[in-house]
Amino acid sequence: MNSSALSPRDVIVIGSGPAGLTAAIYAARANLSPLVIEGEPSSTSDQPGGQLMLTSEIENFPGFVEGLAGPELMSNMRAQATRFGAEFLTTKVTRVDFSSRPLRVWAPDPSTGEEVEHQSRAVIVSTGARSLMLGLPAEERLLSRGVSTCATCDGFFFRGQDIAVIGGGDSALEEALFLTKFGETVTIVHRRKELRASKIMQDRAFKNPKIRFVWDSVVTDIAGGSKVEGLHLRNVVTGEESFLPVTGVFVAIGHAPNTDLFVGQLDMDAAGYLVTAPDSTTTNVPGVFACGDVQDHTYRQAITAAGSGCMASIDAERWLEAALTD
Ligand code: NAP
């Protein structure tokens, strides 16, 4: 095994969504020369950068009057961090050891694949959250064959087709509204009669002539061998079974935190989100800070993630200063 660092760094940032990149910008401007282990491209995005890589239009990030695309915001943040000296590794952390000092983080070398150990005095965890799936066998088989979690990535392929979106939150409505640019019809299938989404998104969806709703219904199966042919639905109130003929299905039912790496090392709540001290990003391990969706299941916004990334960097900087003077 290779060891990249004879002397530990000041800060390693794990993850490159708005939280991680904001932490990197602040840490770089504080002369802490952060290493950002940014993750890898995924099946739904050709760049790391978290969930915003899958977001079509962001209208509520302050400072952008006309809104901007998620990937553009992430690419700007990455360039800003780079400008101040943040270093990036496009690879995924495979394990960590926070039980002794310096803190240790392992990740494969992006070019050789050989596992490399990185050492640091402080670590900022910003690994975010991921899309939840329905858990149907057909869903996995038909992923990228009509089943998707990303309208921005795949909407174009469903031009003129009938599409279903599963879920009743802001993500589902945002996906549905975006998909009306391509689809002939967009049917939102929701397991209750009330939407969870914000009022403004509800108003937009209700006003859109291409959007229909199927209430109180769950998907029991997705029909189709090599491509989606429709959804088998069950009304949870009446028990009635029905079939919705669609060729595209977008699953938008929420997220789970990416915290598997930290099991047994960092405190988590019952849902697996990292626990931080009130009004702070400190975790139960001194020198390890957590920010963004990995520790926030309440707000989960790009701007709140960015704000907590800023907090994590300031917390890390102060902690490093105090550690040096101890
Ligand atoms: P969410 O708010 O947790 O909504 C998930 C939706 O999926 C809920 O309606 C839920 O139903 C449904 N659901 C969950 N599990 C299901 C299952 N197994 N089968 C069927 N339906 C299921 O998640 P989200 O929409 O991803 O939003 C997450 C956060 O990001 C929210 O705070 C949201 O406001 C924010 N967000 C904001 C924007 C924006 O401002 N543009 C865009 C996207 C997301 P129930 O309602 O019955 O629980």
Short mmCIF file of C-alpha atoms and ligand atoms in Angstrom, two decimals:
data_model
loop_
_atom_site.label_atom_id
_atom_site.label_comp_id
_atom_site.label_asym_id
_atom_site.label_seq_id
_atom_site.Cartn_x
_atom_site.Cartn_y
_atom_site.Cartn_z
CA MET A 1 0.00 0.00 0.00
CA ASN A 2 1.16 3.48 -0.91
CA SER A 3 1.31 6.38 1.56
CA SER A 4 0.91 9.76 -0.11
CA ALA A 5 1.78 11.96 2.81
CA LEU A 6 4.89 11.76 4.97
CA SER A 7 3.62 14.71 6.95
CA PRO A 8 -0.09 15.19 7.54
CA ARG A 9 -2.09 17.89 5.80
CA ASP A 10 -4.09 20.48 7.69
CA VAL A 11 -7.43 19.69 6.04
CA ILE A 12 -8.93 16.96 3.89
CA VAL A 13 -12.42 17.56 2.55
CA ILE A 14 -14.39 14.43 1.62
CA GLY A 15 -17.08 15.18 -0.98
CA SER A 16 -17.63 17.92 -3.51
CA GLY A 17 -21.20 19.17 -3.35
CA PRO A 18 -21.92 22.76 -2.34
CA ALA A 19 -20.91 22.00 1.28
CA GLY A 20 -17.54 20.46 0.41
CA LEU A 21 -16.64 23.02 -2.22
CA THR A 22 -17.56 25.96 0.02
CA ALA A 23 -15.48 24.41 2.81
CA ALA A 24 -12.63 24.07 0.28
CA ILE A 25 -12.92 27.72 -0.82
CA TYR A 26 -12.79 28.94 2.77
CA ALA A 27 -10.02 26.55 3.82
CA ALA A 28 -7.93 27.46 0.77
CA ARG A 29 -8.35 31.18 1.46
CA ALA A 30 -7.22 30.48 5.05
CA ASN A 31 -3.98 29.02 3.64
CA LEU A 32 -4.84 25.51 4.82
CA SER A 33 -4.11 23.96 1.38
CA PRO A 34 -7.07 21.57 1.51
CA LEU A 35 -7.11 18.31 -0.39
CA VAL A 36 -10.61 17.64 -1.73
CA ILE A 37 -11.31 13.96 -2.38
CA GLU A 38 -14.20 14.76 -4.66
CA GLY A 39 -15.69 11.40 -5.57
CA GLU A 40 -16.18 10.01 -9.05
CA PRO A 41 -18.55 10.44 -11.97
CA SER A 42 -21.68 8.33 -11.46
CA SER A 43 -24.15 6.52 -13.72
CA THR A 44 -26.27 9.67 -13.72
CA SER A 45 -23.56 12.34 -13.92
CA ASP A 46 -20.26 12.58 -15.78
CA GLN A 47 -18.74 14.73 -13.03
CA PRO A 48 -18.55 14.47 -9.26
CA GLY A 49 -20.29 17.37 -7.50
CA GLY A 50 -23.19 15.79 -5.68
CA GLN A 51 -26.91 16.09 -6.21
CA LEU A 52 -26.73 19.49 -7.90
CA MET A 53 -25.12 17.75 -10.87
CA LEU A 54 -28.60 16.28 -11.37
CA THR A 55 -30.51 19.53 -10.91
CA SER A 56 -31.77 21.31 -13.99
CA GLU A 57 -32.46 24.81 -12.82
CA ILE A 58 -31.66 26.51 -9.51
CA GLU A 59 -33.75 29.62 -9.07
CA ASN A 60 -33.25 30.24 -5.37
CA PHE A 61 -29.47 30.37 -4.96
CA PRO A 62 -28.94 34.02 -4.00
CA GLY A 63 -26.98 36.13 -6.45
CA PHE A 64 -28.23 34.52 -9.66
CA VAL A 65 -31.20 36.60 -10.73
CA GLU A 66 -32.12 34.43 -13.71
CA GLY A 67 -31.17 31.14 -12.00
CA LEU A 68 -28.54 28.75 -13.31
CA ALA A 69 -28.03 25.05 -13.98
CA GLY A 70 -26.79 22.88 -11.09
CA PRO A 71 -23.67 21.63 -12.95
CA GLU A 72 -22.74 25.23 -13.81
CA LEU A 73 -22.95 26.27 -10.15
CA MET A 74 -20.80 23.31 -9.10
CA SER A 75 -18.25 23.94 -11.82
CA ASN A 76 -18.01 27.62 -10.73
CA MET A 77 -17.52 26.60 -7.09
CA ARG A 78 -14.84 24.07 -8.04
CA ALA A 79 -12.99 26.65 -10.15
CA GLN A 80 -13.19 29.13 -7.26
CA ALA A 81 -11.69 26.60 -4.82
CA THR A 82 -8.95 25.73 -7.33
CA ARG A 83 -8.16 29.43 -7.80
CA PHE A 84 -7.26 29.71 -4.11
CA GLY A 85 -5.13 26.58 -4.12
CA ALA A 86 -7.44 23.69 -3.22
CA GLU A 87 -6.16 20.42 -4.63
CA PHE A 88 -8.59 17.86 -6.07
CA LEU A 89 -8.45 14.08 -6.29
CA THR A 90 -11.12 12.48 -8.47
CA THR A 91 -11.55 9.28 -6.53
CA LYS A 92 -13.74 7.85 -3.78
CA VAL A 93 -12.68 7.38 -0.19
CA THR A 94 -12.80 3.66 0.64
CA ARG A 95 -12.15 3.81 4.40
CA VAL A 96 -11.20 6.13 7.22
CA ASP A 97 -9.60 5.75 10.62
CA PHE A 98 -10.47 8.53 13.04
CA SER A 99 -9.47 6.55 16.14
CA SER A 100 -5.94 7.97 16.37
CA ARG A 101 -3.93 11.02 15.22
CA PRO A 102 -3.25 12.04 12.56
CA LEU A 103 -6.64 11.23 11.07
CA ARG A 104 -6.33 8.77 8.18
CA VAL A 105 -8.26 8.50 4.93
CA TRP A 106 -7.72 5.94 2.17
CA ALA A 107 -8.67 6.26 -1.49
CA PRO A 108 -7.49 4.63 -4.74
CA ASP A 109 -5.03 6.62 -6.81
CA PRO A 110 -7.11 7.88 -9.79
CA SER A 111 -4.54 6.73 -12.36
CA THR A 112 -3.19 3.47 -10.91
CA GLY A 113 -6.12 2.33 -8.78
CA GLU A 114 -3.63 1.57 -5.99
CA GLU A 115 -4.95 2.41 -2.51
CA VAL A 116 -3.27 5.47 -1.03
CA GLU A 117 -3.28 6.58 2.60
CA HIS A 118 -3.78 10.30 3.23
CA GLN A 119 -3.16 11.82 6.64
CA SER A 120 -4.62 15.02 8.02
CA ARG A 121 -5.00 16.97 11.25
CA ALA A 122 -8.59 17.89 10.40
CA VAL A 123 -11.18 16.28 8.13
CA ILE A 124 -14.36 17.88 6.80
CA VAL A 125 -17.01 15.31 5.87
CA SER A 126 -19.42 16.48 3.15
CA THR A 127 -20.45 13.24 1.49
CA GLY A 128 -24.07 14.33 0.99
CA ALA A 129 -27.05 12.11 0.39
CA ARG A 130 -28.31 9.94 -2.47
CA SER A 131 -31.60 9.21 -4.22
CA LEU A 132 -33.86 6.61 -2.64
CA MET A 133 -35.34 3.96 -4.91
CA LEU A 134 -38.63 2.06 -4.71
CA GLY A 135 -36.85 -1.27 -4.21
CA LEU A 136 -38.69 -3.15 -6.96
CA PRO A 137 -36.63 -5.78 -8.86
CA ALA A 138 -37.83 -4.31 -12.19
CA GLU A 139 -36.55 -0.88 -11.18
CA GLU A 140 -32.94 -2.03 -11.15
CA ARG A 141 -33.32 -4.06 -14.35
CA LEU A 142 -34.87 -1.12 -16.20
CA LEU A 143 -32.58 1.59 -14.81
CA SER A 144 -31.40 3.63 -17.82
CA ARG A 145 -33.92 1.68 -19.93
CA GLY A 146 -36.81 3.94 -19.08
CA VAL A 147 -36.27 4.22 -15.31
CA SER A 148 -34.28 7.25 -14.18
CA THR A 149 -33.62 9.41 -11.14
CA CYS A 150 -32.54 12.43 -13.15
CA ALA A 151 -34.79 14.39 -15.47
CA THR A 152 -31.97 16.76 -16.42
CA CYS A 153 -29.83 13.87 -17.57
CA ASP A 154 -32.47 11.75 -19.29
CA GLY A 155 -35.52 13.93 -20.05
CA PHE A 156 -34.38 14.50 -23.62
CA PHE A 157 -34.75 10.79 -24.40
CA PHE A 158 -38.48 10.89 -23.64
CA ARG A 159 -39.52 13.45 -26.24
CA GLY A 160 -43.19 13.01 -27.16
CA GLN A 161 -43.66 10.12 -24.70
CA ASP A 162 -45.90 9.50 -21.71
CA ILE A 163 -43.89 9.77 -18.50
CA ALA A 164 -44.55 9.04 -14.82
CA VAL A 165 -42.87 10.69 -11.84
CA ILE A 166 -43.06 8.97 -8.46
CA GLY A 167 -43.18 11.10 -5.29
CA GLY A 168 -44.92 14.14 -3.89
CA GLY A 169 -42.04 16.34 -2.71
CA ASP A 170 -40.24 19.28 -4.32
CA SER A 171 -37.95 16.94 -6.24
CA ALA A 172 -40.88 15.09 -7.83
CA LEU A 173 -42.57 18.31 -8.87
CA GLU A 174 -39.35 19.85 -10.13
CA GLU A 175 -38.68 16.73 -12.22
CA ALA A 176 -42.26 16.68 -13.50
CA LEU A 177 -42.21 20.35 -14.51
CA PHE A 178 -38.89 19.92 -16.28
CA LEU A 179 -40.16 16.81 -18.07
CA THR A 180 -43.14 18.69 -19.52
CA LYS A 181 -40.60 20.24 -21.92
CA PHE A 182 -40.19 16.80 -23.49
CA GLY A 183 -43.07 14.50 -22.61
CA GLU A 184 -46.52 14.33 -24.15
CA THR A 185 -47.95 13.83 -20.65
CA VAL A 186 -46.37 13.68 -17.20
CA THR A 187 -48.27 11.77 -14.51
CA ILE A 188 -47.26 12.26 -10.89
CA VAL A 189 -47.98 9.15 -8.84
CA HIS A 190 -48.16 9.95 -5.14
CA ARG A 191 -48.93 7.64 -2.23
CA ARG A 192 -51.11 10.22 -0.45
CA LYS A 193 -53.69 12.82 -1.47
CA GLU A 194 -51.62 15.83 -0.29
CA LEU A 195 -48.31 16.85 -1.76
CA ARG A 196 -45.31 17.43 0.47
CA ALA A 197 -43.83 19.95 -1.99
CA SER A 198 -43.71 23.72 -1.38
CA LYS A 199 -46.76 25.79 -2.30
CA ILE A 200 -45.08 27.53 -5.21
CA MET A 201 -44.10 24.22 -6.82
CA GLN A 202 -47.60 22.84 -6.24
CA ASP A 203 -49.15 25.90 -7.92
CA ARG A 204 -46.87 25.49 -10.93
CA ALA A 205 -47.62 21.79 -11.24
CA PHE A 206 -51.40 22.24 -10.88
CA LYS A 207 -51.35 24.95 -13.55
CA ASN A 208 -49.34 22.92 -16.05
CA PRO A 209 -51.71 21.34 -18.62
CA LYS A 210 -49.34 18.43 -19.29
CA ILE A 211 -49.23 17.30 -15.64
CA ARG A 212 -51.74 14.81 -14.26
CA PHE A 213 -51.95 13.26 -10.81
CA VAL A 214 -52.69 9.77 -9.57
CA TRP A 215 -53.36 10.08 -5.84
CA ASP A 216 -53.19 7.57 -2.99
CA SER A 217 -51.30 5.13 -5.18
CA VAL A 218 -48.13 3.07 -5.01
CA VAL A 219 -46.17 1.34 -7.76
CA THR A 220 -46.31 -2.43 -7.32
CA ASP A 221 -44.35 -3.31 -10.47
CA ILE A 222 -42.82 -1.83 -13.58
CA ALA A 223 -43.84 -3.59 -16.79
CA GLY A 224 -41.38 -4.19 -19.59
CA GLY A 225 -38.62 -6.64 -20.50
CA SER A 226 -35.88 -4.49 -21.96
CA LYS A 227 -37.69 -1.15 -21.77
CA VAL A 228 -40.46 0.36 -19.68
CA GLU A 229 -44.01 -0.26 -20.89
CA GLY A 230 -46.03 0.91 -17.93
CA LEU A 231 -46.64 0.90 -14.20
CA HIS A 232 -48.78 -1.44 -12.16
CA LEU A 233 -50.40 0.66 -9.46
CA ARG A 234 -52.42 -0.04 -6.34
CA ASN A 235 -54.70 2.50 -4.73
CA VAL A 236 -53.82 2.30 -1.03
CA VAL A 237 -57.29 3.50 0.04
CA THR A 238 -59.54 1.35 -2.18
CA GLY A 239 -57.11 -1.48 -2.93
CA GLU A 240 -57.94 -1.11 -6.64
CA GLU A 241 -55.23 -2.21 -9.06
CA SER A 242 -54.60 -0.30 -12.29
CA PHE A 243 -52.12 -0.02 -15.14
CA LEU A 244 -50.58 3.27 -16.27
CA PRO A 245 -49.07 3.00 -19.76
CA VAL A 246 -45.84 5.05 -19.75
CA THR A 247 -42.44 4.60 -21.34
CA GLY A 248 -40.48 6.66 -18.82
CA VAL A 249 -40.43 6.53 -15.00
CA PHE A 250 -38.62 9.06 -12.86
CA VAL A 251 -38.21 8.06 -9.21
CA ALA A 252 -38.09 11.13 -6.94
CA ILE A 253 -38.92 9.88 -3.45
CA GLY A 254 -36.18 11.44 -1.37
CA HIS A 255 -32.68 10.72 -0.20
CA ALA A 256 -30.46 8.82 2.26
CA PRO A 257 -27.19 10.11 3.74
CA ASN A 258 -23.88 8.71 2.45
CA THR A 259 -22.46 7.67 5.79
CA ASP A 260 -21.51 3.99 5.41
CA LEU A 261 -17.83 4.96 5.59
CA PHE A 262 -18.23 6.38 9.07
CA VAL A 263 -20.19 3.63 10.82
CA GLY A 264 -18.63 2.96 14.23
CA GLN A 265 -16.47 6.09 13.99
CA LEU A 266 -18.84 9.05 13.90
CA ASP A 267 -22.09 9.43 15.82
CA MET A 268 -25.23 9.12 13.67
CA ASP A 269 -28.93 9.51 14.25
CA ALA A 270 -31.48 6.75 13.65
CA ALA A 271 -31.70 7.62 9.93
CA GLY A 272 -27.90 7.51 9.52
CA TYR A 273 -27.28 11.26 9.35
CA LEU A 274 -24.11 12.46 11.12
CA VAL A 275 -24.72 14.19 14.42
CA THR A 276 -23.08 17.57 14.94
CA ALA A 277 -23.08 19.73 18.05
CA PRO A 278 -25.74 22.50 18.10
CA ASP A 279 -24.70 25.67 16.22
CA SER A 280 -21.53 23.93 15.08
CA THR A 281 -20.19 21.38 12.61
CA THR A 282 -18.16 19.46 15.20
CA THR A 283 -18.72 15.71 15.39
CA ASN A 284 -17.94 13.40 18.30
CA VAL A 285 -14.33 13.10 17.05
CA PRO A 286 -12.16 16.18 17.70
CA GLY A 287 -10.87 17.53 14.38
CA VAL A 288 -13.64 15.92 12.30
CA PHE A 289 -16.35 18.26 11.07
CA ALA A 290 -19.50 17.49 9.07
CA CYS A 291 -21.49 19.77 6.79
CA GLY A 292 -24.21 19.70 4.16
CA ASP A 293 -26.85 17.03 3.56
CA VAL A 294 -24.83 14.33 5.33
CA GLN A 295 -25.77 16.02 8.62
CA ASP A 296 -28.91 17.94 7.62
CA HIS A 297 -32.22 16.28 6.92
CA THR A 298 -34.22 19.38 7.68
CA TYR A 299 -33.23 22.08 5.19
CA ARG A 300 -31.28 20.18 2.50
CA GLN A 301 -30.82 23.18 0.24
CA ALA A 302 -27.78 24.12 -1.83
CA ILE A 303 -27.52 27.39 0.07
CA THR A 304 -27.78 25.80 3.52
CA ALA A 305 -25.22 23.16 2.49
CA ALA A 306 -22.89 25.92 1.29
CA GLY A 307 -23.46 27.83 4.54
CA SER A 308 -22.61 24.82 6.66
CA GLY A 309 -19.51 24.19 4.49
CA CYS A 310 -18.35 27.68 5.40
CA MET A 311 -19.02 26.91 9.09
CA ALA A 312 -17.06 23.64 8.87
CA SER A 313 -14.03 25.38 7.43
CA ILE A 314 -14.09 28.10 10.10
CA ASP A 315 -14.60 25.45 12.81
CA ALA A 316 -11.64 23.45 11.42
CA GLU A 317 -9.43 26.52 11.18
CA ARG A 318 -10.15 27.51 14.79
CA TRP A 319 -9.69 23.95 15.98
CA LEU A 320 -6.30 23.72 14.22
CA GLU A 321 -5.20 27.04 15.73
CA ALA A 322 -6.22 25.92 19.22
CA ALA A 323 -4.48 22.54 18.73
CA LEU A 324 -1.25 24.31 17.75
CA THR A 325 -1.28 26.58 20.81
CA ASP A 326 -2.15 23.75 23.25
P1 NAP B 1 -38.94 14.65 0.25
O1 NAP B 1 -39.33 16.05 0.54
O2 NAP B 1 -38.52 13.77 1.35
O3 NAP B 1 -40.17 13.99 -0.54
C1 NAP B 1 -40.17 12.63 -0.88
C2 NAP B 1 -41.53 12.29 -1.47
O4 NAP B 1 -41.51 10.93 -1.91
C3 NAP B 1 -42.66 12.42 -0.47
O5 NAP B 1 -43.79 12.96 -1.09
C4 NAP B 1 -42.89 10.97 -0.02
O6 NAP B 1 -44.24 10.70 0.29
C5 NAP B 1 -42.54 10.19 -1.27
N1 NAP B 1 -42.02 8.85 -0.94
C6 NAP B 1 -41.02 8.53 -0.08
N2 NAP B 1 -40.79 7.20 -0.07
C7 NAP B 1 -41.66 6.67 -0.96
C8 NAP B 1 -41.92 5.36 -1.40
N3 NAP B 1 -41.21 4.30 -0.95
N4 NAP B 1 -42.90 5.18 -2.31
C9 NAP B 1 -43.60 6.22 -2.80
N5 NAP B 1 -43.40 7.50 -2.43
C10 NAP B 1 -42.45 7.73 -1.51
O7 NAP B 1 -37.73 14.57 -0.80
P2 NAP B 1 -37.37 15.55 -2.00
O8 NAP B 1 -38.56 15.89 -2.81
O9 NAP B 1 -36.22 14.90 -2.65
O10 NAP B 1 -36.89 16.89 -1.31
C11 NAP B 1 -35.84 16.86 -0.34
C12 NAP B 1 -35.56 18.28 0.17
O11 NAP B 1 -34.98 19.07 -0.88
C13 NAP B 1 -36.82 19.01 0.60
O12 NAP B 1 -36.54 19.81 1.71
C14 NAP B 1 -37.15 19.88 -0.59
O13 NAP B 1 -37.87 21.04 -0.24
C15 NAP B 1 -35.78 20.21 -1.13
N6 NAP B 1 -35.83 20.47 -2.59
C16 NAP B 1 -36.00 21.75 -3.01
C17 NAP B 1 -36.07 22.02 -4.37
C18 NAP B 1 -36.25 23.45 -4.82
O14 NAP B 1 -36.42 24.32 -3.99
N7 NAP B 1 -36.20 23.74 -6.10
C19 NAP B 1 -36.00 21.00 -5.31
C20 NAP B 1 -35.83 19.69 -4.85
C21 NAP B 1 -35.76 19.44 -3.48
P3 NAP B 1 -44.91 11.34 1.61
O15 NAP B 1 -45.16 12.78 1.27
O16 NAP B 1 -46.15 10.53 1.75
O17 NAP B 1 -43.93 11.15 2.71
#
